[in-house]
Coordinates of C-alpha atoms and ligand atoms in Angstrom, one line a residue:
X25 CA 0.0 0.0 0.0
X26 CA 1.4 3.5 -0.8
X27 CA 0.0 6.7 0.0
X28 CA 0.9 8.0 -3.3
X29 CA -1.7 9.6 -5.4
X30 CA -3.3 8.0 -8.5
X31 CA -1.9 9.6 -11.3
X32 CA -4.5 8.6 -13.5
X33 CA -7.1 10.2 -11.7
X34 CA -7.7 13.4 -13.1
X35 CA -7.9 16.9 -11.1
X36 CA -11.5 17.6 -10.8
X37 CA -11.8 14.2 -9.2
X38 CA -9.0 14.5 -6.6
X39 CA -10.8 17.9 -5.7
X40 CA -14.4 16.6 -5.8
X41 CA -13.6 13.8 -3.5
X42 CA -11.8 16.5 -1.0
X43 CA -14.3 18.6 -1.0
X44 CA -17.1 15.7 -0.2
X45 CA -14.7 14.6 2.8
X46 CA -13.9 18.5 3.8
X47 CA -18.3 18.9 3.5
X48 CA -18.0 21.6 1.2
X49 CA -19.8 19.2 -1.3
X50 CA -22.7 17.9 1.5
X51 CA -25.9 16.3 1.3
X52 CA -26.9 13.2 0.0
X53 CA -28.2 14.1 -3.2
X54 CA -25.9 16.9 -3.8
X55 CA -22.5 14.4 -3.0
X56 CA -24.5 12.2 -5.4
X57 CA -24.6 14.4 -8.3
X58 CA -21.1 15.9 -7.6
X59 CA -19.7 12.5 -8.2
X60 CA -21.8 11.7 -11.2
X61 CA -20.7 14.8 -12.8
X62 CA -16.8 14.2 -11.8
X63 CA -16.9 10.6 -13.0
X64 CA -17.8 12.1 -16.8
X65 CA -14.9 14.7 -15.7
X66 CA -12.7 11.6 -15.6
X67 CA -13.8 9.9 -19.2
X68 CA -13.2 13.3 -20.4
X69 CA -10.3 14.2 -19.5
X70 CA -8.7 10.8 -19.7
X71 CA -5.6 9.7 -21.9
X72 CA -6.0 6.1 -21.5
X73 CA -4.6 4.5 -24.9
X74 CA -7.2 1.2 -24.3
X75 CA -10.2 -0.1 -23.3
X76 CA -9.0 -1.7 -20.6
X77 CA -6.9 1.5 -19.1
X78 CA -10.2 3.7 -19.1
X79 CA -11.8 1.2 -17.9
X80 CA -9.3 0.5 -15.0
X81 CA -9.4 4.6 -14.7
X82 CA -13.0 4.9 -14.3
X83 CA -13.0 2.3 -11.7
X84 CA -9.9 3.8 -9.9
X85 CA -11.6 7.1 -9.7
X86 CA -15.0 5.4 -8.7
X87 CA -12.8 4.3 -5.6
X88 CA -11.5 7.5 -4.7
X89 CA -14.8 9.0 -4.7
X90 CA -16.9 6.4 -2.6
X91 CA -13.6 6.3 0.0
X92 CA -14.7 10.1 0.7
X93 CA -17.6 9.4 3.2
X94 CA -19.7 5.7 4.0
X95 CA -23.2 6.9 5.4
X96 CA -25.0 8.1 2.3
X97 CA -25.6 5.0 0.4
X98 CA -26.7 8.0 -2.8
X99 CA -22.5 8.1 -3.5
X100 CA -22.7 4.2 -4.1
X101 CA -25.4 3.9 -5.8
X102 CA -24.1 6.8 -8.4
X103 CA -21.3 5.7 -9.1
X104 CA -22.6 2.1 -9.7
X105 CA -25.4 4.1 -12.0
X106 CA -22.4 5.5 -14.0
X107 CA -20.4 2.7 -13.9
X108 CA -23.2 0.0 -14.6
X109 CA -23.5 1.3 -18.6
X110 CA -20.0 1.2 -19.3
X111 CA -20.0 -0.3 -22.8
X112 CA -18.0 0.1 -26.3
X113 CA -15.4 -1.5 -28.1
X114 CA -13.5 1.7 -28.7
X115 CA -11.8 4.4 -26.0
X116 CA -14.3 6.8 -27.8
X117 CA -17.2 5.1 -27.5
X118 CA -16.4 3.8 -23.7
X119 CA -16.3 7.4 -22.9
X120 CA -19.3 8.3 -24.8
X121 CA -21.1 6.3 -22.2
X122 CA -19.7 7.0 -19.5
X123 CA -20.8 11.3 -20.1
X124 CA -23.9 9.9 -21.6
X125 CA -24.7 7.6 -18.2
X126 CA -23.6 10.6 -15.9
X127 CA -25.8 13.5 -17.4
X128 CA -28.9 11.2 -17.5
X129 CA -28.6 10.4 -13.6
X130 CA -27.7 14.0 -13.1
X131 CA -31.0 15.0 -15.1
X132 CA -33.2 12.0 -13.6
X133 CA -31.6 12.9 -9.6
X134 CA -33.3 16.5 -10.5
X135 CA -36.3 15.1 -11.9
X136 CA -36.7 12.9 -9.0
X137 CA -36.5 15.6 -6.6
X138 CA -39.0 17.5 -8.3
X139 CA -41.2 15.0 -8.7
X140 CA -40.9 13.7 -5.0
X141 CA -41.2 17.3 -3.5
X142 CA -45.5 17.8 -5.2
X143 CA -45.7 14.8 -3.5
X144 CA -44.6 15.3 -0.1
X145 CA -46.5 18.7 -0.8
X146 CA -49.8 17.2 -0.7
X147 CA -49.1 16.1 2.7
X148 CA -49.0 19.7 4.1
X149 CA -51.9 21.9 4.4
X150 CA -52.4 25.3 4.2
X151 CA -51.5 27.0 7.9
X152 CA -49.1 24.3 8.4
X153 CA -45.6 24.5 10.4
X154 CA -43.1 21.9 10.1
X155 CA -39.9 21.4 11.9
X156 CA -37.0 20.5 10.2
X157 CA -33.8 19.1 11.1
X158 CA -30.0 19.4 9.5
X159 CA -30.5 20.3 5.8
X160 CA -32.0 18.3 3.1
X161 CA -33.0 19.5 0.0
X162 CA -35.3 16.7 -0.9
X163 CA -37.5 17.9 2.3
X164 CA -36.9 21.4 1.3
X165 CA -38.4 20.5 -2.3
X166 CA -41.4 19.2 -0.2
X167 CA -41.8 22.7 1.3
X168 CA -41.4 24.6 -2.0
X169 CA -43.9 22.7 -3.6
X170 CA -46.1 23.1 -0.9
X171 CA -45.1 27.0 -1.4
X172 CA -45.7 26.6 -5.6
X173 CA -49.3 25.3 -4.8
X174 CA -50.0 28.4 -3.2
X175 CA -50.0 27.4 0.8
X176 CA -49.1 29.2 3.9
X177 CA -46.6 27.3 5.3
X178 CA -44.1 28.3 8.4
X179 CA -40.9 26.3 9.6
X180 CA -39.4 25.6 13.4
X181 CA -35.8 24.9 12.1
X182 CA -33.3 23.1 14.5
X183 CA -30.0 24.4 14.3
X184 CA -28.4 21.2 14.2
X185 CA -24.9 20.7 15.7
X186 CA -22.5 20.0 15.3
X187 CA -21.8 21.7 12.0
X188 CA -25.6 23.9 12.3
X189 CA -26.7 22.9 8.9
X190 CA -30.2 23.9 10.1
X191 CA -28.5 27.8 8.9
X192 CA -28.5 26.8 5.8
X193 CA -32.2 25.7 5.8
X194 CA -33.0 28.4 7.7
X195 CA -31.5 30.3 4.5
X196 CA -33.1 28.3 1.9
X197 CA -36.8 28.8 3.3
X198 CA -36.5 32.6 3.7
X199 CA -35.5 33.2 0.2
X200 CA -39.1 31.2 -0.3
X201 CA -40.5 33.6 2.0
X202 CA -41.6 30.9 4.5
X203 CA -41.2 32.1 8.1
X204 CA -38.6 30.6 10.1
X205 CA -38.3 30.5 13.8
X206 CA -34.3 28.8 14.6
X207 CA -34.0 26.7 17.7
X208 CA -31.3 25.3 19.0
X209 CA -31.3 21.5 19.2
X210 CA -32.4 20.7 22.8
X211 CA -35.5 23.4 22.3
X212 CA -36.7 20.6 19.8
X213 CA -39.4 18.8 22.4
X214 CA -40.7 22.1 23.2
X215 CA -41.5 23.4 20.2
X216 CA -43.1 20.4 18.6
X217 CA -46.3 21.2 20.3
X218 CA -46.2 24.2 18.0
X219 CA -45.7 21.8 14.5
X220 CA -47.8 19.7 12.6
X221 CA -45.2 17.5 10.7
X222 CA -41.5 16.8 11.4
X223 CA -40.0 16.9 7.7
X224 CA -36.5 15.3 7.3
X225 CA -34.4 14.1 4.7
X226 CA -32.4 10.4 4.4
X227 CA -28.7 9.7 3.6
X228 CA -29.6 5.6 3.4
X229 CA -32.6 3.9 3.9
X230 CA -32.7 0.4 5.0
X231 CA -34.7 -2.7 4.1
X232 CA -36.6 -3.0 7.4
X233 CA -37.8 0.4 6.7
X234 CA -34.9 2.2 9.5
X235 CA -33.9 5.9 8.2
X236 CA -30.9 6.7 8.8
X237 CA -30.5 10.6 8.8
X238 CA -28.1 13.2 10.4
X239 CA -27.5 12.9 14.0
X240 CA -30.5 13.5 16.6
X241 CA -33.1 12.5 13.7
X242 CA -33.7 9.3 15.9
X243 CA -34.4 11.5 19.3
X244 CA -36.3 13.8 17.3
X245 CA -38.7 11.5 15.7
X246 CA -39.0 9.5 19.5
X247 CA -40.1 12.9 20.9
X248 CA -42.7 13.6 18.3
X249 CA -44.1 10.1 18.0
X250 CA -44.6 11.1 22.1
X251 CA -46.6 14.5 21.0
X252 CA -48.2 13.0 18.2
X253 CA -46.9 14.7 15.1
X254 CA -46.1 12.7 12.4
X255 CA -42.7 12.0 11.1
X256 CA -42.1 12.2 7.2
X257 CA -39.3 11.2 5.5
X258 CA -38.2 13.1 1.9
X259 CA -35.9 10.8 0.4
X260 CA -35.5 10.0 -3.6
X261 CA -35.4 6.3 -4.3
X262 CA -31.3 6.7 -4.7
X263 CA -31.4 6.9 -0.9
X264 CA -32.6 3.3 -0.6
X265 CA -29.5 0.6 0.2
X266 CA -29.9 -1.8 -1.5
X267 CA -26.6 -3.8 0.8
X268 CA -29.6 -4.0 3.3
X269 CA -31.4 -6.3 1.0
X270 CA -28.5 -9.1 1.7
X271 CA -27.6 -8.0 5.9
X272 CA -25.6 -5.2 5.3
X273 CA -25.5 -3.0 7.5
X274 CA -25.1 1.0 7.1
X275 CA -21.6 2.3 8.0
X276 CA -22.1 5.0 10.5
X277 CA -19.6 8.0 10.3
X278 CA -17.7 9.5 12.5
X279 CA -15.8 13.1 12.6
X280 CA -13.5 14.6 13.7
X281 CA -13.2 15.6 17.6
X282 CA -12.6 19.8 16.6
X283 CA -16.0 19.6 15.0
X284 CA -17.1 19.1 18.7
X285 CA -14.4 21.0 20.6
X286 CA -11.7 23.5 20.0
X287 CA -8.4 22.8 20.9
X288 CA -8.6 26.1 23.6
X289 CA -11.9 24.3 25.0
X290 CA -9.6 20.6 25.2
X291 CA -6.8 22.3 26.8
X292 CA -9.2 23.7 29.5
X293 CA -11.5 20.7 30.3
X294 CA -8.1 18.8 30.7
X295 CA -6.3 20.8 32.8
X296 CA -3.6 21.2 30.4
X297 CA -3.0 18.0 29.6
X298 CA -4.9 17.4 26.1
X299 CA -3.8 14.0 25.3
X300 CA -5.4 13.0 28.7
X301 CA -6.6 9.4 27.9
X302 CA -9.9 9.5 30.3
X303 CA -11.1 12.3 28.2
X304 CA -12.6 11.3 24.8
X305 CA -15.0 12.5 21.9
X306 CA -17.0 11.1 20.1
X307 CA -19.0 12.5 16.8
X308 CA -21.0 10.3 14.9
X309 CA -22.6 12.2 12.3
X310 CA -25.7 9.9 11.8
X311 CA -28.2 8.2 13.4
X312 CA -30.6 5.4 12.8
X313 CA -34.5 6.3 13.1
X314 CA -36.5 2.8 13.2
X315 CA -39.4 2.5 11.2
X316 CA -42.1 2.6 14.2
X317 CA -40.9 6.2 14.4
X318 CA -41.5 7.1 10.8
X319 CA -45.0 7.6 9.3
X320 CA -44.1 7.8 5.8
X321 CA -41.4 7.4 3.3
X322 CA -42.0 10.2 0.6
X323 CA -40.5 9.1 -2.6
X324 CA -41.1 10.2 -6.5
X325 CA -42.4 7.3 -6.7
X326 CA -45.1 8.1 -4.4
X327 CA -45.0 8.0 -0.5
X328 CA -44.8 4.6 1.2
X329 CA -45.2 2.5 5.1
X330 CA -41.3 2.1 5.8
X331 CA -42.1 -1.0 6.5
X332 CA -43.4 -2.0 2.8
X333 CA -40.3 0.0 1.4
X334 CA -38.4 -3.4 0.7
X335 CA -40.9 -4.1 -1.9
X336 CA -39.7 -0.6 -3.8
X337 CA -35.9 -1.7 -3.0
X338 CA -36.2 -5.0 -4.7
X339 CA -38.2 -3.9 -7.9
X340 CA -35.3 -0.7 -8.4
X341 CA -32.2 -2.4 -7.3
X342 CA -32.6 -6.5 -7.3
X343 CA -30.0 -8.1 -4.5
X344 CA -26.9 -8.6 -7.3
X345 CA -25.9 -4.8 -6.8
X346 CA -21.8 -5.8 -7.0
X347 CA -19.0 -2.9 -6.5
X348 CA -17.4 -2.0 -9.8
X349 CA -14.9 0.4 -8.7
X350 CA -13.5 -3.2 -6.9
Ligands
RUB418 C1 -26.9 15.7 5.6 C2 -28.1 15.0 6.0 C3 -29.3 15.2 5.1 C4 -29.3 14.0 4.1 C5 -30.4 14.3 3.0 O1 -25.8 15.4 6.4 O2 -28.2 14.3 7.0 O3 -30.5 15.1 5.8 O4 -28.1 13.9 3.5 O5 -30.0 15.4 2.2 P1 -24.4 16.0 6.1 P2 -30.6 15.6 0.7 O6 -24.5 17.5 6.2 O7 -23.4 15.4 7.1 O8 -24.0 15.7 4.6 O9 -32.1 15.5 0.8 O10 -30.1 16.9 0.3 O11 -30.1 14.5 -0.1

């Protein structure tokens, strides 16, 4: 093993695949198409003098990309997309396919999203508030459609730490015009007495119906199941992992320490002594939601039980997914 960069793995991928680990590129549908479109970066730009070397390439950048970060199965499944259609006898026509296969997920990811936000929209009425949690923009499209059909519609938005996504919801929904009232995370229980649904989003989706979704979804959904507000779920079919289908399980991330505390706010709790070995961080970025929690999966292909989401999984994926960039 060598550390030393792939020098057939052209620029834009190198930076794409920093910027999804750095969270610059974040968001499971938005690391999805960033990888799509720097996969046809990589058949473009390539020199490869065979079949075989672009295909090698492809599958060498493929690798570099879904390395980057394991919760959101969306990465996967887009590079597998891309991958999948790889066909021609010549270098030419090999990359051909490979731009081809990326723009149409690109323009089908988009479609999707539209599609799957008038859906979730018919779920809110007019007057309603929701409360959202991290940003997602496939729950956001749920709210602008809701907003294009020509209802009053108000947000509770948690703030949502570590990294406080929830500001960039918070952002989103004003340009919208929806009214936003920003909470910070541990306000949550009160404030759901105020809200009618809680609207999140979905980095992977497993077979049993369990949503797993940025950190505190799970506490969030307990508490409103306790208050009676619904739970919905925004997440295009390219969320669903279809690994669950044969006992995989879904790879929880974790971050870095400084994401939770400084190095000033270390040195202090410890006294001075940062590497102290009885004081340790943790930050795992995601959670997993089980289905009791969740009253409905909203997908563009309508909104579904979790629990009969399996059936969905199996028609769009089968069980013989395979990893191409291996
Ligand atoms: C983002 C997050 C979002 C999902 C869905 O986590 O948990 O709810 O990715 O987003 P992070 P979208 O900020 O760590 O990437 O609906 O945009 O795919």
């Amino acid at each position: 093993m060598t550390d030393e960069p792939d020098e057939r793995i052209v620029p834009d991928v190198h930076e794409t695949a920093a910027d999804i680990a750095s969270m610059e590129i974040r968001g499971a549908a938005t690391i999805a198409d960033a990888a799509a479109a720097a996969l046809a970066s990589q058949a473009t730009a390539s020199t490869a003098g065979t079949s075989a070397a672009f295909e090698a390439e492809l599958q060498a950048a493929a690798r570099r990309l879904y390395e980057t970060r394991p919760t959101a199965v969306s990465l996967p499944n887009a590079l597998r997309y891309v991958l999948r259609d790889m066909d021609g006898e010549s270098v030419a026509a090999l990359r051909e396919s490979v731009v081809e296969s990326a723009r149409s997920f690109r323009e089908d990811l988009s479609d999707a999203q539209d599609r799957l936000g008038r859906i979730g929209a018919n779920r809110l009425r007019d007057g309603d508030t929701v409360m959202t949690h991290c940003h997602s923009t496939d729950a956001l499209a749920c709210v602008k459609g809701a907003v294009d059909q020509g209802k009053d519609v108000s947000a509770v938005v948690k703030e949502t730490r570590p990294r406080k996504q929830g500001h960039i919801t918070a952002e989103a929904l004003r340009e919208w015009g929806v009214p936003v009232t920003l909470v910070v995370d541990n306000a949550a229980r009160r404030y759901l007495e105020r809200v009618d649904h809680v609207l999140v989003g979905a980095d992977s989706i497993a077979a049993d119906g369990s949503v797993v979704n940025k950190i505190g979804t799970s506490g969030l959904a307990v508490n409103a199941r306790d208050r009676g507000v619904p739970v919905m779920v925004a997440a295009q079919t390219i969320k669903l992992h279809p690994g669950t289908l044969t006992g995989h399980t879904v790879e929880i991330e974790n971050r870095a320490e400084t994401e939770v505390v400084s190095d000033s706010e270390r040195d202090r709790i410890t006294d001075g002594h940062p590497a102290d070995p009885e004081f340790v961080v943790e930050n795992p970025a995601f959670d997993v939601t089980p289905p009791r929690y969740v009253d409905a999966i909203v997908t563009e292909h309508g909104q579904f039980p979790p629990e009969s989401i399996v059936t969905l999984m199996r028609e769009l994926f089968g069980t013989d997914v395979g990893e191409p960039w291996d």
